[in-house]
């Protein structure tokens, strides 16, 4: 009997579909989607485009592999997390573009909530902080600014949720409106201890609980698509935690994608509260709830893409990155606040900048400063995790496109003074989601590569200067670098 499984990995920049059989990846299909920038700091996506891409990838997989629906044992979903979609329950049509997790349009809403003294109650219930990164303030913006949203809510015809709930709705032809806790825990509307939507939080964000999806376990069944059971749904960063095999308390993984997510497995401990890093639901299955500490980095590969697309125009950006890291580190610093800074700084009004440029500065020097800023941000988060938990982290597992630059990962090991384990597989979010329903996936050979820190490396001094620059820039002080 064939044991094919499909996994949809719907990320910030595009959508992947994996075809697996007997626990092995047979094929991978990709489609990019457009990023929409209606105003400075605003980022949107077209939900219909994303859905059509998903549909096209599934059809392509069936055609090219000569498969029939009856041969597919299950379809799983992992997805970008805080991006929010609102649609009409009657027509199934979006009422507005998806508002992406990177979007900063709700900064004023966040400031009002903080001034009203609501930050503590939100943090205690959700494990998060009041920040435009999370879905709640995006949801409030939709209710406040888009009249059709309010009208559909009053008519009980509004559906609003994260990207997984939108795809489940479309896959099931409107029969299932549901999400699960790892996604729900990113909305600022979800009580992570009681695992339910919270009416007090919903009122704070001008939202009606009736408009939100049903909460199910990550391992539950979410209806079916043309007879294929939809099972195994998780937010992508949390799914990667399980895909990396970080199952023991204190184990840490870093996903380096468009942004970056640093997660520490905390098992049953969900009571840590610190404004620098978040507590989130890692996943819920029949064994119970797992929690994680998380440091969110807004700009990782996104900084590289911005620099290449808007400034440098390298013929081969990957080759340029390799050359930049192989060269000498100059006294040039990059503050990666292209969309503000997230963990552990949370400076939403900060802007990106290069500091220390001279007449001899080259594009590769600037690119190296960007790459160094990526690992500097990771260290800043790791340091806080060790402080908050009292645990000394010995090993950090890394995944994502940026990890292909081995030399940069060597510098990360040097800077952290820890073993850095690179996983050879890009599809760890998909593997983590499928882990919830298929034990065979747990036996996949990942062939990790370990890198160990070298002694007497100079980056630690530069990191401290970079940290000082962020403090200075956040206070609008004059920046001066003394070599």
PDB file of C-alpha atoms in Angstrom, residues 256-423:
ATOM      1  CA  UNK A 256      17.341  31.776   9.895  1.00  0.00           C
ATOM      2  CA  UNK A 257      14.839  32.695   7.216  1.00  0.00           C
ATOM      3  CA  UNK A 258      13.282  36.034   6.191  1.00  0.00           C
ATOM      4  CA  UNK A 259      13.343  36.802   9.891  1.00  0.00           C
ATOM      5  CA  UNK A 260      14.766  34.588  12.580  1.00  0.00           C
ATOM      6  CA  UNK A 261      13.205  32.660  15.446  1.00  0.00           C
ATOM      7  CA  UNK A 262      15.259  31.463  18.421  1.00  0.00           C
ATOM      8  CA  UNK A 263      13.289  28.863  20.397  1.00  0.00           C
ATOM      9  CA  UNK A 264      14.112  27.030  23.621  1.00  0.00           C
ATOM     10  CA  UNK A 265      12.074  23.928  24.438  1.00  0.00           C
ATOM     11  CA  UNK A 266      10.518  24.312  27.902  1.00  0.00           C
ATOM     12  CA  UNK A 267       8.184  21.256  27.905  1.00  0.00           C
ATOM     13  CA  UNK A 268       5.394  21.885  30.471  1.00  0.00           C
ATOM     14  CA  UNK A 269       6.811  25.161  31.839  1.00  0.00           C
ATOM     15  CA  UNK A 270       4.745  27.998  30.407  1.00  0.00           C
ATOM     16  CA  UNK A 271       4.979  30.501  33.256  1.00  0.00           C
ATOM     17  CA  UNK A 272       8.118  32.451  32.295  1.00  0.00           C
ATOM     18  CA  UNK A 273       7.340  36.127  31.669  1.00  0.00           C
ATOM     19  CA  UNK A 274      10.023  38.535  30.484  1.00  0.00           C
ATOM     20  CA  UNK A 275       9.459  41.524  28.223  1.00  0.00           C
ATOM     21  CA  UNK A 276      12.647  40.842  26.264  1.00  0.00           C
ATOM     22  CA  UNK A 277      11.683  37.345  25.092  1.00  0.00           C
ATOM     23  CA  UNK A 278       8.345  35.614  24.704  1.00  0.00           C
ATOM     24  CA  UNK A 279       6.693  32.475  26.072  1.00  0.00           C
ATOM     25  CA  UNK A 280       4.686  30.637  23.451  1.00  0.00           C
ATOM     26  CA  UNK A 281       2.892  27.345  22.853  1.00  0.00           C
ATOM     27  CA  UNK A 282       5.249  24.972  21.066  1.00  0.00           C
ATOM     28  CA  UNK A 283       2.553  22.415  20.258  1.00  0.00           C
ATOM     29  CA  UNK A 284      -0.409  20.486  21.608  1.00  0.00           C
ATOM     30  CA  UNK A 285      -1.070  16.803  20.992  1.00  0.00           C
ATOM     31  CA  UNK A 286      -2.520  13.868  22.896  1.00  0.00           C
ATOM     32  CA  UNK A 287       0.477  13.973  25.252  1.00  0.00           C
ATOM     33  CA  UNK A 288      -0.371  17.501  26.362  1.00  0.00           C
ATOM     34  CA  UNK A 289       0.994  21.014  25.841  1.00  0.00           C
ATOM     35  CA  UNK A 290       4.629  21.934  25.245  1.00  0.00           C
ATOM     36  CA  UNK A 291       5.835  25.510  25.727  1.00  0.00           C
ATOM     37  CA  UNK A 292       8.889  27.355  24.451  1.00  0.00           C
ATOM     38  CA  UNK A 293      10.769  30.572  25.070  1.00  0.00           C
ATOM     39  CA  UNK A 294      11.264  32.600  21.922  1.00  0.00           C
ATOM     40  CA  UNK A 295      13.376  35.484  20.738  1.00  0.00           C
ATOM     41  CA  UNK A 296      12.049  37.015  17.526  1.00  0.00           C
ATOM     42  CA  UNK A 297      14.377  38.712  15.048  1.00  0.00           C
ATOM     43  CA  UNK A 298      12.585  40.770  12.410  1.00  0.00           C
ATOM     44  CA  UNK A 299      15.289  41.020   9.775  1.00  0.00           C
ATOM     45  CA  UNK A 300      17.593  38.149   8.874  1.00  0.00           C
ATOM     46  CA  UNK A 301      17.733  37.145   5.192  1.00  0.00           C
ATOM     47  CA  UNK A 302      15.380  40.076   4.598  1.00  0.00           C
ATOM     48  CA  UNK A 303      18.303  42.471   5.232  1.00  0.00           C
ATOM     49  CA  UNK A 304      20.390  40.622   2.660  1.00  0.00           C
ATOM     50  CA  UNK A 305      17.589  40.700   0.081  1.00  0.00           C
ATOM     51  CA  UNK A 306      16.961  44.416   0.691  1.00  0.00           C
ATOM     52  CA  UNK A 307      20.632  45.270   0.263  1.00  0.00           C
ATOM     53  CA  UNK A 308      20.943  43.268  -2.933  1.00  0.00           C
ATOM     54  CA  UNK A 309      17.690  44.461  -4.497  1.00  0.00           C
ATOM     55  CA  UNK A 310      17.845  48.137  -3.559  1.00  0.00           C
ATOM     56  CA  UNK A 311      21.543  48.930  -3.182  1.00  0.00           C
ATOM     57  CA  UNK A 312      24.141  46.469  -4.451  1.00  0.00           C
ATOM     58  CA  UNK A 313      22.653  44.347  -7.284  1.00  0.00           C
ATOM     59  CA  UNK A 314      25.153  41.475  -7.046  1.00  0.00           C
ATOM     60  CA  UNK A 315      24.960  39.001  -9.913  1.00  0.00           C
ATOM     61  CA  UNK A 316      25.058  36.121  -7.387  1.00  0.00           C
ATOM     62  CA  UNK A 317      24.087  37.154  -3.860  1.00  0.00           C
ATOM     63  CA  UNK A 318      25.078  33.803  -2.328  1.00  0.00           C
ATOM     64  CA  UNK A 319      28.558  34.032  -3.818  1.00  0.00           C
ATOM     65  CA  UNK A 320      28.796  37.634  -2.623  1.00  0.00           C
ATOM     66  CA  UNK A 321      27.873  36.551   0.926  1.00  0.00           C
ATOM     67  CA  UNK A 322      30.596  33.906   0.859  1.00  0.00           C
ATOM     68  CA  UNK A 323      33.159  36.454  -0.324  1.00  0.00           C
ATOM     69  CA  UNK A 324      32.066  38.998   2.264  1.00  0.00           C
ATOM     70  CA  UNK A 325      32.401  36.587   5.189  1.00  0.00           C
ATOM     71  CA  UNK A 326      35.738  35.275   3.923  1.00  0.00           C
ATOM     72  CA  UNK A 327      37.183  38.789   3.924  1.00  0.00           C
ATOM     73  CA  UNK A 328      38.426  40.870   6.806  1.00  0.00           C
ATOM     74  CA  UNK A 329      35.945  42.387   9.247  1.00  0.00           C
ATOM     75  CA  UNK A 330      36.072  46.183   9.015  1.00  0.00           C
ATOM     76  CA  UNK A 331      34.919  48.655  11.671  1.00  0.00           C
ATOM     77  CA  UNK A 332      31.551  48.965   9.948  1.00  0.00           C
ATOM     78  CA  UNK A 333      28.310  48.223  11.769  1.00  0.00           C
ATOM     79  CA  UNK A 334      24.788  47.614  10.528  1.00  0.00           C
ATOM     80  CA  UNK A 335      21.731  48.344  12.664  1.00  0.00           C
ATOM     81  CA  UNK A 336      19.176  45.946  11.092  1.00  0.00           C
ATOM     82  CA  UNK A 337      16.092  47.987  11.987  1.00  0.00           C
ATOM     83  CA  UNK A 338      14.542  47.988   8.516  1.00  0.00           C
ATOM     84  CA  UNK A 339      11.187  47.274  10.184  1.00  0.00           C
ATOM     85  CA  UNK A 340      12.227  48.241  13.702  1.00  0.00           C
ATOM     86  CA  UNK A 341      14.063  45.934  16.102  1.00  0.00           C
ATOM     87  CA  UNK A 342      12.453  43.009  17.909  1.00  0.00           C
ATOM     88  CA  UNK A 343      13.951  40.764  20.609  1.00  0.00           C
ATOM     89  CA  UNK A 344      15.512  41.559  22.927  1.00  0.00           C
ATOM     90  CA  UNK A 345      15.468  45.310  22.161  1.00  0.00           C
ATOM     91  CA  UNK A 346      11.888  45.974  20.942  1.00  0.00           C
ATOM     92  CA  UNK A 347      12.596  49.347  19.374  1.00  0.00           C
ATOM     93  CA  UNK A 348       9.854  49.798  16.805  1.00  0.00           C
ATOM     94  CA  UNK A 349      10.715  53.357  15.844  1.00  0.00           C
ATOM     95  CA  UNK A 350      14.392  52.608  15.163  1.00  0.00           C
ATOM     96  CA  UNK A 351      15.593  52.717  11.589  1.00  0.00           C
ATOM     97  CA  UNK A 352      18.293  50.785   9.802  1.00  0.00           C
ATOM     98  CA  UNK A 353      21.712  52.347   9.345  1.00  0.00           C
ATOM     99  CA  UNK A 354      25.332  51.693   8.516  1.00  0.00           C
ATOM    100  CA  UNK A 355      27.884  53.204  10.893  1.00  0.00           C
ATOM    101  CA  UNK A 356      31.605  53.592  10.283  1.00  0.00           C
ATOM    102  CA  UNK A 357      31.702  53.917   6.495  1.00  0.00           C
ATOM    103  CA  UNK A 358      34.752  55.553   4.937  1.00  0.00           C
ATOM    104  CA  UNK A 359      35.866  56.438   1.413  1.00  0.00           C
ATOM    105  CA  UNK A 360      37.449  52.993   0.954  1.00  0.00           C
ATOM    106  CA  UNK A 361      34.309  51.112   2.066  1.00  0.00           C
ATOM    107  CA  UNK A 362      33.037  48.598  -0.510  1.00  0.00           C
ATOM    108  CA  UNK A 363      29.743  46.818  -1.126  1.00  0.00           C
ATOM    109  CA  UNK A 364      31.276  43.637   0.294  1.00  0.00           C
ATOM    110  CA  UNK A 365      32.234  45.480   3.489  1.00  0.00           C
ATOM    111  CA  UNK A 366      28.627  46.605   3.907  1.00  0.00           C
ATOM    112  CA  UNK A 367      27.344  43.122   3.149  1.00  0.00           C
ATOM    113  CA  UNK A 368      29.670  41.672   5.783  1.00  0.00           C
ATOM    114  CA  UNK A 369      28.280  44.145   8.328  1.00  0.00           C
ATOM    115  CA  UNK A 370      24.764  42.915   7.493  1.00  0.00           C
ATOM    116  CA  UNK A 371      25.805  39.280   7.934  1.00  0.00           C
ATOM    117  CA  UNK A 372      27.482  40.057  11.233  1.00  0.00           C
ATOM    118  CA  UNK A 373      24.311  41.818  12.436  1.00  0.00           C
ATOM    119  CA  UNK A 374      22.427  38.545  11.950  1.00  0.00           C
ATOM    120  CA  UNK A 375      24.660  36.597  14.332  1.00  0.00           C
ATOM    121  CA  UNK A 376      24.879  39.556  16.726  1.00  0.00           C
ATOM    122  CA  UNK A 377      21.083  39.504  17.093  1.00  0.00           C
ATOM    123  CA  UNK A 378      21.144  35.761  17.778  1.00  0.00           C
ATOM    124  CA  UNK A 379      23.726  36.214  20.532  1.00  0.00           C
ATOM    125  CA  UNK A 380      21.664  38.997  22.113  1.00  0.00           C
ATOM    126  CA  UNK A 381      18.677  36.621  22.359  1.00  0.00           C
ATOM    127  CA  UNK A 382      20.701  33.596  23.543  1.00  0.00           C
ATOM    128  CA  UNK A 383      22.265  35.684  26.327  1.00  0.00           C
ATOM    129  CA  UNK A 384      18.816  36.693  27.611  1.00  0.00           C
ATOM    130  CA  UNK A 385      17.548  33.091  27.472  1.00  0.00           C
ATOM    131  CA  UNK A 386      20.444  31.963  29.647  1.00  0.00           C
ATOM    132  CA  UNK A 387      19.825  34.805  32.075  1.00  0.00           C
ATOM    133  CA  UNK A 388      16.069  34.221  32.362  1.00  0.00           C
ATOM    134  CA  UNK A 389      16.211  30.431  32.765  1.00  0.00           C
ATOM    135  CA  UNK A 390      19.493  30.138  34.641  1.00  0.00           C
ATOM    136  CA  UNK A 391      20.519  27.481  32.100  1.00  0.00           C
ATOM    137  CA  UNK A 392      23.844  27.400  30.309  1.00  0.00           C
ATOM    138  CA  UNK A 393      23.194  26.549  26.675  1.00  0.00           C
ATOM    139  CA  UNK A 394      25.889  24.303  25.253  1.00  0.00           C
ATOM    140  CA  UNK A 395      24.540  23.550  21.782  1.00  0.00           C
ATOM    141  CA  UNK A 396      22.476  25.563  19.300  1.00  0.00           C
ATOM    142  CA  UNK A 397      20.824  23.815  16.353  1.00  0.00           C
ATOM    143  CA  UNK A 398      20.385  25.983  13.260  1.00  0.00           C
ATOM    144  CA  UNK A 399      18.363  25.687  10.058  1.00  0.00           C
ATOM    145  CA  UNK A 400      17.148  27.891   7.222  1.00  0.00           C
ATOM    146  CA  UNK A 401      18.623  29.317   4.057  1.00  0.00           C
ATOM    147  CA  UNK A 402      21.244  31.527   5.752  1.00  0.00           C
ATOM    148  CA  UNK A 403      22.901  28.438   7.292  1.00  0.00           C
ATOM    149  CA  UNK A 404      24.207  27.473   3.851  1.00  0.00           C
ATOM    150  CA  UNK A 405      26.937  30.037   4.476  1.00  0.00           C
ATOM    151  CA  UNK A 406      29.177  27.743   6.513  1.00  0.00           C
ATOM    152  CA  UNK A 407      31.751  30.423   7.242  1.00  0.00           C
ATOM    153  CA  UNK A 408      29.074  32.621   8.807  1.00  0.00           C
ATOM    154  CA  UNK A 409      27.972  29.680  10.967  1.00  0.00           C
ATOM    155  CA  UNK A 410      31.601  29.214  12.070  1.00  0.00           C
ATOM    156  CA  UNK A 411      31.606  32.868  13.130  1.00  0.00           C
ATOM    157  CA  UNK A 412      28.337  32.220  15.001  1.00  0.00           C
ATOM    158  CA  UNK A 413      29.953  29.344  16.917  1.00  0.00           C
ATOM    159  CA  UNK A 414      32.918  31.597  17.729  1.00  0.00           C
ATOM    160  CA  UNK A 415      30.700  34.445  18.916  1.00  0.00           C
ATOM    161  CA  UNK A 416      28.396  32.262  21.027  1.00  0.00           C
ATOM    162  CA  UNK A 417      31.271  30.112  22.291  1.00  0.00           C
ATOM    163  CA  UNK A 418      28.991  27.129  21.754  1.00  0.00           C
ATOM    164  CA  UNK A 419      28.651  24.149  19.474  1.00  0.00           C
ATOM    165  CA  UNK A 420      26.536  25.071  16.452  1.00  0.00           C
ATOM    166  CA  UNK A 421      24.826  22.158  14.712  1.00  0.00           C
ATOM    167  CA  UNK A 422      23.807  22.777  11.094  1.00  0.00           C
ATOM    168  CA  UNK A 423      21.016  20.606   9.806  1.00  0.00           C
TER     169      UNK A 423
END
